[in-house]
Short mmCIF file of N, CA and C in Angstrom, two decimals:
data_model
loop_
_atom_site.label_atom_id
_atom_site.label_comp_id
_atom_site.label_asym_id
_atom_site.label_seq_id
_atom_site.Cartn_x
_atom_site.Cartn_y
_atom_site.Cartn_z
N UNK A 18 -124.90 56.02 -13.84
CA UNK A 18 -125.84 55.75 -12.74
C UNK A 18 -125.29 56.19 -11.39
N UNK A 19 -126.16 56.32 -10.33
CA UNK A 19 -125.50 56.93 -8.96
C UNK A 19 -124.91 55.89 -8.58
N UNK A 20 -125.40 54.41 -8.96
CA UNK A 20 -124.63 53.47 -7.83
C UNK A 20 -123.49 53.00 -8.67
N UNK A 21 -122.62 53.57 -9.90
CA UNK A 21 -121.52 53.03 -10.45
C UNK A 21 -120.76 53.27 -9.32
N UNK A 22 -119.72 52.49 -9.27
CA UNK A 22 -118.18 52.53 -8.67
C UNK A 22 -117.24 51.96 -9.38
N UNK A 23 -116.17 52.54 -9.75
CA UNK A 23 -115.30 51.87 -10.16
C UNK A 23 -114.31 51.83 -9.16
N UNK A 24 -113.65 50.80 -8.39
CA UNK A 24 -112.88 50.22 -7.62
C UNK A 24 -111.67 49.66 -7.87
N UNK A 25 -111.17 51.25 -8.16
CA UNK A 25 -109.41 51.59 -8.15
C UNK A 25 -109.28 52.80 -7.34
N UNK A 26 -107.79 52.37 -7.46
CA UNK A 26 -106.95 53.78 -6.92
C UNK A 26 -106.94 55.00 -7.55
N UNK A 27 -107.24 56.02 -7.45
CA UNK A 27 -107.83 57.15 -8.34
C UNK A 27 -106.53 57.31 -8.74
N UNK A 28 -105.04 57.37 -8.89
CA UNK A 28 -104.13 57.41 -9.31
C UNK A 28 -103.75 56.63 -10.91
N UNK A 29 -104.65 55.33 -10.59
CA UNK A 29 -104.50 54.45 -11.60
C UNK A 29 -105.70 54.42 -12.26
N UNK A 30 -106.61 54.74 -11.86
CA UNK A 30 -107.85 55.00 -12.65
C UNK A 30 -107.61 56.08 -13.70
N UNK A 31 -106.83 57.08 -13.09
CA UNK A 31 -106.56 58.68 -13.96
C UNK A 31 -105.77 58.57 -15.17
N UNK A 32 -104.93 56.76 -15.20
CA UNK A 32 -104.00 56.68 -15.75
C UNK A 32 -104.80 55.67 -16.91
N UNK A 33 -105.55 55.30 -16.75
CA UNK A 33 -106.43 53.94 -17.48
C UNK A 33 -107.44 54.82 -18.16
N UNK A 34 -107.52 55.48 -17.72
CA UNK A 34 -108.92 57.00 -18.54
C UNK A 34 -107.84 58.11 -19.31
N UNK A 35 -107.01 58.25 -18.55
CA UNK A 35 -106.25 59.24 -19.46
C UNK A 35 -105.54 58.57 -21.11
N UNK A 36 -105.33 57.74 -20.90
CA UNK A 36 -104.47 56.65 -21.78
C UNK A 36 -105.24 56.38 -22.94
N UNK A 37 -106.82 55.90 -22.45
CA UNK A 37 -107.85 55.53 -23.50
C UNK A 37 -108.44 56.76 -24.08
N UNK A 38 -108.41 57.70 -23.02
CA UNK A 38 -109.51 58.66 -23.89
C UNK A 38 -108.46 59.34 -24.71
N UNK A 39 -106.91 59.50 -24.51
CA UNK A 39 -106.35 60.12 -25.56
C UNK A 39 -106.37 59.65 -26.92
N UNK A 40 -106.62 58.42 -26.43
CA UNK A 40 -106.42 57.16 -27.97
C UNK A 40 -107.48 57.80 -28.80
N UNK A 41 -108.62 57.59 -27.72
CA UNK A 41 -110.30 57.82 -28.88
C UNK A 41 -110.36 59.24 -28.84
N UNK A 42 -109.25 60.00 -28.25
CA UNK A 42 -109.99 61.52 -28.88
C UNK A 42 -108.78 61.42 -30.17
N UNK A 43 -107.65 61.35 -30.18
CA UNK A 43 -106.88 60.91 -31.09
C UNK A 43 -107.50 60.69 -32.32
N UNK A 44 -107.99 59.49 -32.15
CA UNK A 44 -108.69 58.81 -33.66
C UNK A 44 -110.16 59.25 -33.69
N UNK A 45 -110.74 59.76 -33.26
CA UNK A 45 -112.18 60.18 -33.04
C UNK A 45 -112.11 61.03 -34.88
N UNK A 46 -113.26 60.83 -35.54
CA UNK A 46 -113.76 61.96 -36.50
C UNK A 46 -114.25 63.33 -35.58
N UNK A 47 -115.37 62.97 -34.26
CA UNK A 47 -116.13 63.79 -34.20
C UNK A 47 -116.55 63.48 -33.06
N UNK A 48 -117.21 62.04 -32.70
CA UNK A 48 -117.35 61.78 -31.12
C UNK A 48 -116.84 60.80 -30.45
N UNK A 49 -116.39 61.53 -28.51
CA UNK A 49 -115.88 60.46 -28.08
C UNK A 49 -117.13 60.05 -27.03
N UNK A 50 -117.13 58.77 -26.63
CA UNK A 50 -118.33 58.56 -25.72
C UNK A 50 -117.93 57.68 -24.43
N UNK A 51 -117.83 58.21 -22.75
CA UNK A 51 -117.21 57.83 -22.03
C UNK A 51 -118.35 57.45 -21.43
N UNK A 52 -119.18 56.03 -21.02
CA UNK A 52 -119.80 55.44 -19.96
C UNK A 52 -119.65 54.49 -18.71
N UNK A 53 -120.28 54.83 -18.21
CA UNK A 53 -120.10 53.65 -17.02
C UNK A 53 -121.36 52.85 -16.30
N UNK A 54 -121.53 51.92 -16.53
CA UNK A 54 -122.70 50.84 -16.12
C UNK A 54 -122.65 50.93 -14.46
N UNK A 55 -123.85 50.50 -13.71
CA UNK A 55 -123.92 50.53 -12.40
C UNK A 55 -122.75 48.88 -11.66
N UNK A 56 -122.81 48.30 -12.86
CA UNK A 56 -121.47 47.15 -12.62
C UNK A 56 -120.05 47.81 -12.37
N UNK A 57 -119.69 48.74 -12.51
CA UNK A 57 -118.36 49.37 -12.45
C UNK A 57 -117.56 48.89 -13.94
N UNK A 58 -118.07 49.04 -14.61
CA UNK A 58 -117.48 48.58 -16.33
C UNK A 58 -117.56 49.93 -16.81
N UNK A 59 -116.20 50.40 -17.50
CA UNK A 59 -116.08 51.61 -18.14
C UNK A 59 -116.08 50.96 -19.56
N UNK A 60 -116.64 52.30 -20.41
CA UNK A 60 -116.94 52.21 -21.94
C UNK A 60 -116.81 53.23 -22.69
N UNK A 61 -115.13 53.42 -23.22
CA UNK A 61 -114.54 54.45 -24.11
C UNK A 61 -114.78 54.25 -25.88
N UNK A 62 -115.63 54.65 -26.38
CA UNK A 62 -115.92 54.68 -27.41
C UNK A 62 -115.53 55.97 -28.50
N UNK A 63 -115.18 56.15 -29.67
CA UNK A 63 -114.85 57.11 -30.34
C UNK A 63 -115.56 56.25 -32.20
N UNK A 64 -116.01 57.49 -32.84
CA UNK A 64 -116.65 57.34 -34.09
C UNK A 64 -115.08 57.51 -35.31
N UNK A 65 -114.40 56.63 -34.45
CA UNK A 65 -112.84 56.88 -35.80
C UNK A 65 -113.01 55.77 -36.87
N UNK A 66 -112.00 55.58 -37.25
CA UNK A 66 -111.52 54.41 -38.07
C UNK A 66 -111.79 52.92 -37.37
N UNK A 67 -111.64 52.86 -36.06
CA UNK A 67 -111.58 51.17 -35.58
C UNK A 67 -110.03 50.53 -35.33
N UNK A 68 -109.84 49.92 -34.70
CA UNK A 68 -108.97 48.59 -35.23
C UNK A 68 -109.16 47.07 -35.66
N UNK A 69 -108.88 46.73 -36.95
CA UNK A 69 -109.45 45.45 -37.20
C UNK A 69 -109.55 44.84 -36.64
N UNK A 70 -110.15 43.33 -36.29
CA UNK A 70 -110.53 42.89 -35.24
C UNK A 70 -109.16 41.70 -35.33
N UNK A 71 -108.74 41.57 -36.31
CA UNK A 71 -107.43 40.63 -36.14
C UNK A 71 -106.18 41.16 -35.62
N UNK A 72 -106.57 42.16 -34.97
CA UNK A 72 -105.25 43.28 -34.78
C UNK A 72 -105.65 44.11 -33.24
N UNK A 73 -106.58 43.01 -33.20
CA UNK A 73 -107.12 43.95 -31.46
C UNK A 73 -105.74 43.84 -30.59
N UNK A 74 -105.79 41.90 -30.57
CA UNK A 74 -104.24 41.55 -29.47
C UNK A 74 -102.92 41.83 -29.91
N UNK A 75 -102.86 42.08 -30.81
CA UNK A 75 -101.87 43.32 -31.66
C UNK A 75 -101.36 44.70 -30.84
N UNK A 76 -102.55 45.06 -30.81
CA UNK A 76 -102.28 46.82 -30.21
C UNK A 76 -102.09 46.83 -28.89
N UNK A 77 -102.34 45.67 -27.99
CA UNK A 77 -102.07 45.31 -26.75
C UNK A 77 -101.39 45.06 -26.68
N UNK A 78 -99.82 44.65 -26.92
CA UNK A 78 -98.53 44.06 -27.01
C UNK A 78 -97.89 45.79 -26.74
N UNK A 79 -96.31 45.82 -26.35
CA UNK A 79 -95.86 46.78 -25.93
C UNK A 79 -95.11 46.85 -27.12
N UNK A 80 -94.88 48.43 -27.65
CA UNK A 80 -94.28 49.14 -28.83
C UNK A 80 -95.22 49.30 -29.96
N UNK A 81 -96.64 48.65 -29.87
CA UNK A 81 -97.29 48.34 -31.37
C UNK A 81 -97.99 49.36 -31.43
N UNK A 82 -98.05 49.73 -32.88
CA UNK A 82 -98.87 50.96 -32.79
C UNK A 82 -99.40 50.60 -34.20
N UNK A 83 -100.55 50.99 -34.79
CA UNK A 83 -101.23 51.17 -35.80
C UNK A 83 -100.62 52.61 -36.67
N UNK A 84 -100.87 53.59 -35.54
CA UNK A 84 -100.86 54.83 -36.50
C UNK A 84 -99.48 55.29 -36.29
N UNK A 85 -98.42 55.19 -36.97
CA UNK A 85 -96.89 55.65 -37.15
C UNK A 85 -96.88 56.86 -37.63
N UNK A 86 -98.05 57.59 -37.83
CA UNK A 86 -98.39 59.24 -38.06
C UNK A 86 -97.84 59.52 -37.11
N UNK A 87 -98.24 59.44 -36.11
CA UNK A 87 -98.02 60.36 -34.76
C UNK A 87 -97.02 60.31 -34.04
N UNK A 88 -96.80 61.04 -32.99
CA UNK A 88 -95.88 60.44 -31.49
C UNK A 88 -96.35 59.04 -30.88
N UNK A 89 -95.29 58.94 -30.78
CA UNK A 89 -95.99 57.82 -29.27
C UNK A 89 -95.08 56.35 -29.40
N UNK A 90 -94.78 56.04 -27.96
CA UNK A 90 -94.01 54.31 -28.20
C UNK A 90 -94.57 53.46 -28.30
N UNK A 91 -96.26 53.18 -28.25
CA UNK A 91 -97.24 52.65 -28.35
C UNK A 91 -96.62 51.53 -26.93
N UNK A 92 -97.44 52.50 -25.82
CA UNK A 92 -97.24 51.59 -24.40
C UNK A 92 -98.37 51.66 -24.20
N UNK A 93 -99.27 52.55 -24.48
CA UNK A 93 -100.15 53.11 -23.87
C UNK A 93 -100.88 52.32 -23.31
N UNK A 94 -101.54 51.47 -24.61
CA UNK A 94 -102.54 50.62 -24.04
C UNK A 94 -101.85 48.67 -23.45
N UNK A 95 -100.47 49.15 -23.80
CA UNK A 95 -99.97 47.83 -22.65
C UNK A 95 -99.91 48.18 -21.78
N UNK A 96 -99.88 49.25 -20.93
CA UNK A 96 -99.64 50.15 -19.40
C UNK A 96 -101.01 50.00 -18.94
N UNK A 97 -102.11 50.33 -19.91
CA UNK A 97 -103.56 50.26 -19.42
C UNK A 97 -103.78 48.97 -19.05
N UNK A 98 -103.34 47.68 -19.89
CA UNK A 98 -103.90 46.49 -19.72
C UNK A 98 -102.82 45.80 -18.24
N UNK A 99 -102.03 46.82 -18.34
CA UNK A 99 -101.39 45.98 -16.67
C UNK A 99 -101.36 46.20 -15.76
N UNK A 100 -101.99 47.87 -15.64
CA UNK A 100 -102.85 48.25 -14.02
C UNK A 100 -103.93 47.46 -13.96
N UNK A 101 -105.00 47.24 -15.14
CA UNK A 101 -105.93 46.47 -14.90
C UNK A 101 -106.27 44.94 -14.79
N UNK A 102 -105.17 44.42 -15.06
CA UNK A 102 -104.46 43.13 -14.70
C UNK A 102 -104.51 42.91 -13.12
N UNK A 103 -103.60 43.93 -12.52
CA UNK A 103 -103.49 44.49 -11.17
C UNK A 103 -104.86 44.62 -10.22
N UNK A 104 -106.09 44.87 -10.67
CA UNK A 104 -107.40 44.83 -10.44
C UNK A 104 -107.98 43.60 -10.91
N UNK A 105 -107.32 42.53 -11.09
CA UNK A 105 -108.10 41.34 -12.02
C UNK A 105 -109.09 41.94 -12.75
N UNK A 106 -109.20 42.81 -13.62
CA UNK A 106 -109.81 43.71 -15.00
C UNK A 106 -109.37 43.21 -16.28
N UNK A 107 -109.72 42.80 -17.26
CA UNK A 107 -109.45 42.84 -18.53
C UNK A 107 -109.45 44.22 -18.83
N UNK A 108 -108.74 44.64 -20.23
CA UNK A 108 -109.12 45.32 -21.22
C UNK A 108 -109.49 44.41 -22.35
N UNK A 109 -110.93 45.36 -22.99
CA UNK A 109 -111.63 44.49 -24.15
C UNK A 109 -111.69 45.58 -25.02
N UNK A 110 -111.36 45.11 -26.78
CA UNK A 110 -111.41 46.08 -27.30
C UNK A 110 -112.57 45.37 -28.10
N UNK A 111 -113.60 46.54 -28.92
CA UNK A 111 -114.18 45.91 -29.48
C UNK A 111 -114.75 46.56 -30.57
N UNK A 112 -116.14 46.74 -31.47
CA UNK A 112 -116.47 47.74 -32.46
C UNK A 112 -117.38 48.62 -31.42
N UNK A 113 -117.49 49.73 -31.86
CA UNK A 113 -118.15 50.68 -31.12
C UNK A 113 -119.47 50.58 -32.25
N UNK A 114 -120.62 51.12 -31.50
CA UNK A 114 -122.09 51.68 -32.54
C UNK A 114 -121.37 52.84 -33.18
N UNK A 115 -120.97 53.21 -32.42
CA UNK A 115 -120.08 54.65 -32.79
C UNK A 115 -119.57 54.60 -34.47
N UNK A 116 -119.15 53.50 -34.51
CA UNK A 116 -118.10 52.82 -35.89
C UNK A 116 -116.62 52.92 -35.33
N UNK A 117 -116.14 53.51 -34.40
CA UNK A 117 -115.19 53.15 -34.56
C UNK A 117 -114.49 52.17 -33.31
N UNK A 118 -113.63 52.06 -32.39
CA UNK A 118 -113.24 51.23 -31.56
C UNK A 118 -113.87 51.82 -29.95
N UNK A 119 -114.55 50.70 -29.41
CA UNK A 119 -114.82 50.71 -27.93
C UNK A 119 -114.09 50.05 -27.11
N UNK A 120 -112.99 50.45 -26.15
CA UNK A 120 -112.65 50.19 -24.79
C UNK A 120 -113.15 49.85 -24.24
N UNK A 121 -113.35 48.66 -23.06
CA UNK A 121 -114.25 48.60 -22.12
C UNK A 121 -113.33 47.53 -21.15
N UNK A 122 -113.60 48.42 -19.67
CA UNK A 122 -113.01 47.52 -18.58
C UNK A 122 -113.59 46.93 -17.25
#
């Protein structure tokens, strides 16, 4: 919408979008889906696998990672959840329509 804003520092915004969308292009089959409501709520969605839902506050903890395929120290999304901490923001993970996991902050 024209009247979204999201109300960060474009430094840390670049870092909270870069972080998530690598995740969901990462695990994506096929699509990733980046929205934003006229509330300033971002919504990173990808059609992957998911993370179970008993394992959401799991992947939020620093070092945890699901997929041990890849690179990574699994900070990513503890780094995301503590700039947005910094903004009194949650990160929410949740099921996407997509099928697989939606971000939303």
């Amino acid at each position: 919408p024209d009247d979204a804003v999201v109300s960060m520092d474009k430094a840390d915004l670049a870092e909270v979008l870069g972080n998530l969308l690598e995740n969901a292009s990462r695990h994506a089959n096929q699509k990733v889906r980046l929205s934003l409501a006229g509330n300033g709520r971002v919504a990173i969605e990808d059609d992957g696998p998911g993370v179970p839902e008993n394992l959401r506050d799991w992947v939020l903890q620093r070092g945890r990672r699901l997929d041990e395929r890849s690179q990574g120290a699994g900070l990513g999304l503890a780094i995301v959840q503590e700039i947005l901490e910094a903004y009194d923001r949650k990160l929410v993970l949740t099921s996407s329509p997509l099928g697989g996991l939606m971000a939303v902050f």
